[in-house]
PDB file of C-alpha atoms in Angstrom:
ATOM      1  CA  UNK A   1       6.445  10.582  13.959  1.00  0.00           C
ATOM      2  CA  UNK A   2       4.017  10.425  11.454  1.00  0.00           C
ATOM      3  CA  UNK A   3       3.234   7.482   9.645  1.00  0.00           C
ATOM      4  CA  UNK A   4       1.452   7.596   6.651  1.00  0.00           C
ATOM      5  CA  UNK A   5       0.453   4.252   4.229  1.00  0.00           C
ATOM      6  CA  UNK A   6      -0.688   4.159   0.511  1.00  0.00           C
ATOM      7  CA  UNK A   7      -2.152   1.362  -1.141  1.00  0.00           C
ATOM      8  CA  UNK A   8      -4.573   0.132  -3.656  1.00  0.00           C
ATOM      9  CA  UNK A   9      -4.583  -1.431  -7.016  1.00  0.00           C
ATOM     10  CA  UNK A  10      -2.298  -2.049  -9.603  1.00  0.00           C
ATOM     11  CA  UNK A  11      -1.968   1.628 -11.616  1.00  0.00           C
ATOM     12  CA  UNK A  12      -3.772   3.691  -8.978  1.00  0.00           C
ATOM     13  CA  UNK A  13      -1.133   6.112  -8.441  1.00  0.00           C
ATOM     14  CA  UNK A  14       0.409   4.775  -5.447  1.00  0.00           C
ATOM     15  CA  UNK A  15       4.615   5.562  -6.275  1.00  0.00           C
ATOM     16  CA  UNK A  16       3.325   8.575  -7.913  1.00  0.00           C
ATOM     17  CA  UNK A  17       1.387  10.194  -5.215  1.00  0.00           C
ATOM     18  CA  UNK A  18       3.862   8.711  -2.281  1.00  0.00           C
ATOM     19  CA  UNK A  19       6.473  10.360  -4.117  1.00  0.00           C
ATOM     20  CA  UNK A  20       4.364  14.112  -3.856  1.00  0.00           C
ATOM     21  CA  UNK A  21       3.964  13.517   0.048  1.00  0.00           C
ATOM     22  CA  UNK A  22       7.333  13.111   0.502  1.00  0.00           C
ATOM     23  CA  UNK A  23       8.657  15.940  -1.871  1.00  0.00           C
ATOM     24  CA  UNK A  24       5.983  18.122   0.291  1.00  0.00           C
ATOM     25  CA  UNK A  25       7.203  17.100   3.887  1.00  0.00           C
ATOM     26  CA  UNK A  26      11.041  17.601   2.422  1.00  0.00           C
ATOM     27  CA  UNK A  27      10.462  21.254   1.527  1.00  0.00           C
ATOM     28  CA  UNK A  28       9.240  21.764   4.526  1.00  0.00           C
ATOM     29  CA  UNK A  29      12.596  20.711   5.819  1.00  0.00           C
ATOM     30  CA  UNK A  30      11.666  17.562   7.180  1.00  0.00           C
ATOM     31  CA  UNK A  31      13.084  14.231   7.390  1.00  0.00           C
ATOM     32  CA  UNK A  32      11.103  11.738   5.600  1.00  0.00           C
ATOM     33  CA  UNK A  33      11.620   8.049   4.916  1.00  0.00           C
ATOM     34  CA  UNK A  34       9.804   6.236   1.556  1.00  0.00           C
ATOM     35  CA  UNK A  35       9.646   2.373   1.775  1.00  0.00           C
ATOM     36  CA  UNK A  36       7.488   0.782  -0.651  1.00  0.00           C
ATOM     37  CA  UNK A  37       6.874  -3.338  -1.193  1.00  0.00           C
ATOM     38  CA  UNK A  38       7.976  -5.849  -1.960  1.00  0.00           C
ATOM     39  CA  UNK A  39      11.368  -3.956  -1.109  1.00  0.00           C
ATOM     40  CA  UNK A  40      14.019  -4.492  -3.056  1.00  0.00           C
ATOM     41  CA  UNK A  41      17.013  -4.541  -0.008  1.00  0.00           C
ATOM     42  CA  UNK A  42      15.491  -7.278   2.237  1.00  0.00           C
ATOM     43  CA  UNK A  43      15.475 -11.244   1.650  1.00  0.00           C
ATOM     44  CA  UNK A  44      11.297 -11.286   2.160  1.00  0.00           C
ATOM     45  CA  UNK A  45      10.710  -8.520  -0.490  1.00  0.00           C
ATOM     46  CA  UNK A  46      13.063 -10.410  -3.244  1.00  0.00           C
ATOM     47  CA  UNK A  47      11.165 -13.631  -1.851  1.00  0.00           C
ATOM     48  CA  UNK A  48       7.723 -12.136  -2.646  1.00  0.00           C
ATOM     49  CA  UNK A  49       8.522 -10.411  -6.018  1.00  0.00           C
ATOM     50  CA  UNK A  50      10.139 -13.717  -7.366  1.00  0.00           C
ATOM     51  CA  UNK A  51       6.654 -15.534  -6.047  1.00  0.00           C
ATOM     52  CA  UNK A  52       5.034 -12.578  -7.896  1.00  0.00           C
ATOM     53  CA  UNK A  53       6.565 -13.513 -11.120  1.00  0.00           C
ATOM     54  CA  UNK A  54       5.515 -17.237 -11.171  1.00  0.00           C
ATOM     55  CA  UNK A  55       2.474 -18.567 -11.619  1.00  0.00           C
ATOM     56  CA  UNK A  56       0.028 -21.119  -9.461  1.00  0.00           C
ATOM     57  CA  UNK A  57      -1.966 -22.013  -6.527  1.00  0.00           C
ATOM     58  CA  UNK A  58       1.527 -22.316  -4.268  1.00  0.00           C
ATOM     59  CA  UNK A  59       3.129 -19.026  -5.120  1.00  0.00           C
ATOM     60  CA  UNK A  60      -0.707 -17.114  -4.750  1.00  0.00           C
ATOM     61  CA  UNK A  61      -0.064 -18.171  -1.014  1.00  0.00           C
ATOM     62  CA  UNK A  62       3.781 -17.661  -0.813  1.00  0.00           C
ATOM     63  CA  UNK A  63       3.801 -14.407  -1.906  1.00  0.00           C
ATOM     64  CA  UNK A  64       1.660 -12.658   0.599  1.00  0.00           C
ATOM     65  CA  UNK A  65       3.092 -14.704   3.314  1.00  0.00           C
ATOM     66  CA  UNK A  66       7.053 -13.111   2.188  1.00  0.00           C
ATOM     67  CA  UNK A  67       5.403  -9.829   1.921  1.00  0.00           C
ATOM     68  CA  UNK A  68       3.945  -9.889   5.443  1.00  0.00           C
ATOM     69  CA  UNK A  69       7.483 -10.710   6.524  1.00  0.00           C
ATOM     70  CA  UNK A  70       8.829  -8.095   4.154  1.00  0.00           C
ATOM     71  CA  UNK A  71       6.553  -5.573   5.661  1.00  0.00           C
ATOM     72  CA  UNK A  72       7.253  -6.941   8.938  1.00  0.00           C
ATOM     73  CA  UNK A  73      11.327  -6.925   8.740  1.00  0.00           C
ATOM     74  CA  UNK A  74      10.465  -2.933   7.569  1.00  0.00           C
ATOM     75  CA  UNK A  75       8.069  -2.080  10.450  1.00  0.00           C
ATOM     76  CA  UNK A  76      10.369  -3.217  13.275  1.00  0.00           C
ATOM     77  CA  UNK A  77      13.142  -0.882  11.479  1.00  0.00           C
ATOM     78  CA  UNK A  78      14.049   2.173  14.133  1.00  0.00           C
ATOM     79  CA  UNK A  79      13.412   5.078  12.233  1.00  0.00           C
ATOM     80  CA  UNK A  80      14.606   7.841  15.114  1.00  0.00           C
ATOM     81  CA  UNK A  81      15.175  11.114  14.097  1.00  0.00           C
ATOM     82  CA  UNK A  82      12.594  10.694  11.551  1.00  0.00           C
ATOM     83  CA  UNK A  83       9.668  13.208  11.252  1.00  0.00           C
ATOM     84  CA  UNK A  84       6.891  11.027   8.653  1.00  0.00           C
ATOM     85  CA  UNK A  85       7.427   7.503   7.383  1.00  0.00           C
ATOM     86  CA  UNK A  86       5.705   6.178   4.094  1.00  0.00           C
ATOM     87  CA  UNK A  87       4.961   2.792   3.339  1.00  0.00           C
ATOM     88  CA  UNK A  88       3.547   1.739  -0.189  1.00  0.00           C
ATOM     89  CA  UNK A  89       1.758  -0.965   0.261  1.00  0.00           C
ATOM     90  CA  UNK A  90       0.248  -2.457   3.519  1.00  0.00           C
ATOM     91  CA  UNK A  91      -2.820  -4.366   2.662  1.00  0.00           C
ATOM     92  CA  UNK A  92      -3.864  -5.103  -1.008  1.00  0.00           C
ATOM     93  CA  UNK A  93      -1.357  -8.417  -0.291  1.00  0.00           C
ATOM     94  CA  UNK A  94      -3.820  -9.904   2.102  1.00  0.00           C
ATOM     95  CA  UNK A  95      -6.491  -9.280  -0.435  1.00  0.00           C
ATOM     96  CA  UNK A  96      -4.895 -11.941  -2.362  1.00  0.00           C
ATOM     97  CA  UNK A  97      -5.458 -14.323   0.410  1.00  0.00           C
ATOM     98  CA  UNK A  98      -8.998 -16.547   0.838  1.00  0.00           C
ATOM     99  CA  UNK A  99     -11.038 -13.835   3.251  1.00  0.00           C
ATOM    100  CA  UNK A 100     -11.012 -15.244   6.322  1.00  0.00           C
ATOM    101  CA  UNK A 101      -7.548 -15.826   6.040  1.00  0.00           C
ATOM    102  CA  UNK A 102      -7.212 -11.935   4.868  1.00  0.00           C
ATOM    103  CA  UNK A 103      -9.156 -11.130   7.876  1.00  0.00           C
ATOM    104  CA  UNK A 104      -6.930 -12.554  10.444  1.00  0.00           C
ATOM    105  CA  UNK A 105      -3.668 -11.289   8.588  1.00  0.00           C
ATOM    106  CA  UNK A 106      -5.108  -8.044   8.867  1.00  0.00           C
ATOM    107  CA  UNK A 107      -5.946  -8.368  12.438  1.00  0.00           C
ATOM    108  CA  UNK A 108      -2.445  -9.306  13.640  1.00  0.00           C
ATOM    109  CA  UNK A 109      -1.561  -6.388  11.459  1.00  0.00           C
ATOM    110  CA  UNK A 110      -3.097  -4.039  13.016  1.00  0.00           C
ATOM    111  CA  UNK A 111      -2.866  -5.318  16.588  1.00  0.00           C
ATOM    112  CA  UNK A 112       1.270  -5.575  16.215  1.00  0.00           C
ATOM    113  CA  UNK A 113       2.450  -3.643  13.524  1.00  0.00           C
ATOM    114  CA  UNK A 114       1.935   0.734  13.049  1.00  0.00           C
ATOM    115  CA  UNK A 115      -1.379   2.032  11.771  1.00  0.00           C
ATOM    116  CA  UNK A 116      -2.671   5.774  11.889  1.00  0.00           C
ATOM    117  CA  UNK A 117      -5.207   7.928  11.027  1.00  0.00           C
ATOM    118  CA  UNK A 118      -3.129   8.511   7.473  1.00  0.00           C
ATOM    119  CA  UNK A 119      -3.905   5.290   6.182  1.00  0.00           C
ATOM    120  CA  UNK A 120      -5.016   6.027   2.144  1.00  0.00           C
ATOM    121  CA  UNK A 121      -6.823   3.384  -0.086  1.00  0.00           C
ATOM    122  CA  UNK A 122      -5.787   4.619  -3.558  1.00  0.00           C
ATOM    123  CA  UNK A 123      -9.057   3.035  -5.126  1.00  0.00           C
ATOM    124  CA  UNK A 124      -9.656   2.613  -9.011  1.00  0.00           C
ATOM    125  CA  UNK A 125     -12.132   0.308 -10.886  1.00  0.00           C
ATOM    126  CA  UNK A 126     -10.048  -2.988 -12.326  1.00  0.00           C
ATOM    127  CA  UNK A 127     -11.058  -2.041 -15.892  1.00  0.00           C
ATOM    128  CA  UNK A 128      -9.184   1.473 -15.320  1.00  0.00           C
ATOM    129  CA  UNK A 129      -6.545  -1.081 -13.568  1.00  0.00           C
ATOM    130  CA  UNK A 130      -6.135  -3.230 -16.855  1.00  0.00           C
ATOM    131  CA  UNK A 131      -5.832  -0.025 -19.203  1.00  0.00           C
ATOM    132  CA  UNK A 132      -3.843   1.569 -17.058  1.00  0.00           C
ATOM    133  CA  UNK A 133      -0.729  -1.530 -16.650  1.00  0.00           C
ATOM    134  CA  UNK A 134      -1.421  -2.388 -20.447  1.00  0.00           C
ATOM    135  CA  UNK A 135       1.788  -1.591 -22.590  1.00  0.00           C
ATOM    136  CA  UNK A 136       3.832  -1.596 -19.283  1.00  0.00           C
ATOM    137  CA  UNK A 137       7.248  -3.794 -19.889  1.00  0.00           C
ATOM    138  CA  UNK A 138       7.600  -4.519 -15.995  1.00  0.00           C
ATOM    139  CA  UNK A 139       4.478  -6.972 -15.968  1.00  0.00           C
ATOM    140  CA  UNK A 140       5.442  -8.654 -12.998  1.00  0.00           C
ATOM    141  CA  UNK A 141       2.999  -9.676 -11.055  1.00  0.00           C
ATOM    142  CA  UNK A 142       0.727 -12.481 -11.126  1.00  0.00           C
ATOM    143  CA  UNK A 143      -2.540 -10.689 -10.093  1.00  0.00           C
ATOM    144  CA  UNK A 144      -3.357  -9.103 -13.536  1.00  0.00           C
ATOM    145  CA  UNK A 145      -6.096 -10.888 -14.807  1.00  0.00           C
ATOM    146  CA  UNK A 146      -9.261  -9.029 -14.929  1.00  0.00           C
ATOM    147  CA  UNK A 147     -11.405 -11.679 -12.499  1.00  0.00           C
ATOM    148  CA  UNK A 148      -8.503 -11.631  -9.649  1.00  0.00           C
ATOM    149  CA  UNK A 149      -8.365  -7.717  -9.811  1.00  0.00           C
ATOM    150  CA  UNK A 150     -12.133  -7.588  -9.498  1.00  0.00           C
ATOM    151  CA  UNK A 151     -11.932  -9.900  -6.602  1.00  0.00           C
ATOM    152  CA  UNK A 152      -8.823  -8.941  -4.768  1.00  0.00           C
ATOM    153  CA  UNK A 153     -10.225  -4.934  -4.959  1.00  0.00           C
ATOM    154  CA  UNK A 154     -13.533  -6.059  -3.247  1.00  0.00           C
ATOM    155  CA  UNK A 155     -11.592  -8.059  -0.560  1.00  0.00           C
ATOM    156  CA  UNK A 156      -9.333  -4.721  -0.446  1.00  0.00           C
ATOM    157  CA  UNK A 157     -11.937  -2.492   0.424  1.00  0.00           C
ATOM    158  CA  UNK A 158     -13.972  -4.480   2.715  1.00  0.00           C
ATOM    159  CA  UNK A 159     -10.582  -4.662   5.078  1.00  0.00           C
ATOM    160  CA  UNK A 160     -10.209  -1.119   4.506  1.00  0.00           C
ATOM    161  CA  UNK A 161     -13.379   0.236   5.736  1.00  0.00           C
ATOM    162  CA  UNK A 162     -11.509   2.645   7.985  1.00  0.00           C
ATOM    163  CA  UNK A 163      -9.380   3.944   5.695  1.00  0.00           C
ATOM    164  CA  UNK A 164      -9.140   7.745   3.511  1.00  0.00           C
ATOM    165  CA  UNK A 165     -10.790   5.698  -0.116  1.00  0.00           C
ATOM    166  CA  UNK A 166      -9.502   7.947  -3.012  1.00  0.00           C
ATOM    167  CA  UNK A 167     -11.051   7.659  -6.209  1.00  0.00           C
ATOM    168  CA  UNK A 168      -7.863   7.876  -8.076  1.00  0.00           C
ATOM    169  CA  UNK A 169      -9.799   8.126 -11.371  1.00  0.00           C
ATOM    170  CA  UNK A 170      -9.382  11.936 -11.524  1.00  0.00           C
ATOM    171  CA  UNK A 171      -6.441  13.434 -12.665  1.00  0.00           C
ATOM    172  CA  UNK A 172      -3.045  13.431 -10.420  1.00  0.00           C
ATOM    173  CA  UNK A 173      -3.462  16.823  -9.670  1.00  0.00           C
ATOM    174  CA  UNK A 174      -7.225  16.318  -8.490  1.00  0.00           C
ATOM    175  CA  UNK A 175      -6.177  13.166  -6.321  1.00  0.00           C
ATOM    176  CA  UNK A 176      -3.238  14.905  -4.910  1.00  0.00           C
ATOM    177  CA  UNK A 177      -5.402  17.874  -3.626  1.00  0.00           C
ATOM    178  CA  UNK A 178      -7.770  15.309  -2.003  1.00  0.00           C
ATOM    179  CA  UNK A 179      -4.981  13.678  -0.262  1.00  0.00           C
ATOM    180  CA  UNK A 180      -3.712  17.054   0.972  1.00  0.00           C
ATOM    181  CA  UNK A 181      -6.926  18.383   2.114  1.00  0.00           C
ATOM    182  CA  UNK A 182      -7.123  14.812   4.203  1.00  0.00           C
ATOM    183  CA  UNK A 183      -3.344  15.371   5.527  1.00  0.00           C
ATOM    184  CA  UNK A 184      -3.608  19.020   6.371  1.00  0.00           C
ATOM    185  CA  UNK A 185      -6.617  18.127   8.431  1.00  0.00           C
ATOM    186  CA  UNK A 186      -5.015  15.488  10.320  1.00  0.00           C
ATOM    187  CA  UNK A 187      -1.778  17.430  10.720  1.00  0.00           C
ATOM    188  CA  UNK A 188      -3.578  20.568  12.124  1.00  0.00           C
ATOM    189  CA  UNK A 189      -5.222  18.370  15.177  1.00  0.00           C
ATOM    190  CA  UNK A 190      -1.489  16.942  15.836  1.00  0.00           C
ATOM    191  CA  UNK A 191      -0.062  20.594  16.288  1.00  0.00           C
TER     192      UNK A 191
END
């Protein structure tokens, strides 16, 4: 099975380009599953996007913590039968956490829970974050202000040395073609 993760900041393309991977894997007649997070169908995602919505010190701890679980409660899902998973969102939570703390979240991450060589860090600059989420109606999360963006995206990338960075800056089309020059590399040493 492959198992393929997309994250990065807030407007850097991350339901947009998930959404292209899995139309591509489906018409090649493969069965593909797309969970993204905070989901919306398990009592840790509607825990973290309600701690998203509020504001203060307590709920910039809590919601991490019920996304972990979230993610968590989705990881240990059996997805049999499946040929490539996608998960939206894996890491930029942590980010939100104090760094050593986001260090050691990470760790048990990636010691317990799935990680592969299709791991993408959707990256854009928090100004292009800001203009990017202004005008949107679904401002939900807490995270928005330009200071925590600037912070939480250096955390981000630090825990995400390992990862495929994508300068989503370009248009979808360019960042798309990145991505699938990355994938069909990594697909042809599977074969």
């Amino acid at each position: 099975m492959r198992f393929i993760v997309l994250d990065g900041p807030l407007g850097s393309g991350k339901a947009t380009h998930s959404k292209l991977i899995r139309d591509k894997y489906l018409a090649k007649g493969e069965k593909v599953i797309l969970r993204s997070h905070p989901s919306q169908d398990g009592k840790y995602g509607i825990k973290a996007k309600n701690a998203l919505i509020k504001t203060g010190p307590l709920n910039k701890i809590k919601a991490p913590i019920y996304y972990t679980l979230d993610f968590i409660q989705s990881a240990q899902t059996y997805y049999g039968g499946v040929d490539t998973v996608i998960f939206v969102r894996y890491l930029m939570n942590l980010a939100y956490l104090p760094m050593p703390l986001a260090k050691i979240m990470y760790w048990i991450f990636t010691a317990f829970l799935p990680v592969s060589e299709y791991m993408f860090f959707l990256d854009l600059t928090p100004e292009e974050s800001m203009k990017r989420m202004s005008g949107q109606e679904d401002q939900e999360e807490m995270f928005k202000m330009l200071e925590d963006l600037i912070k939480v995206r250096g955390k981000a990338l630090e825990l995400a040395n390992e990862w495929h960075v994508i300068n989503t800056s370009g248009t979808i089309e360019e960042v798309q073609n990145e991505i699938d020059e990355i994938i069909e590399r990594l697909d042809s040493r599977v074969r």
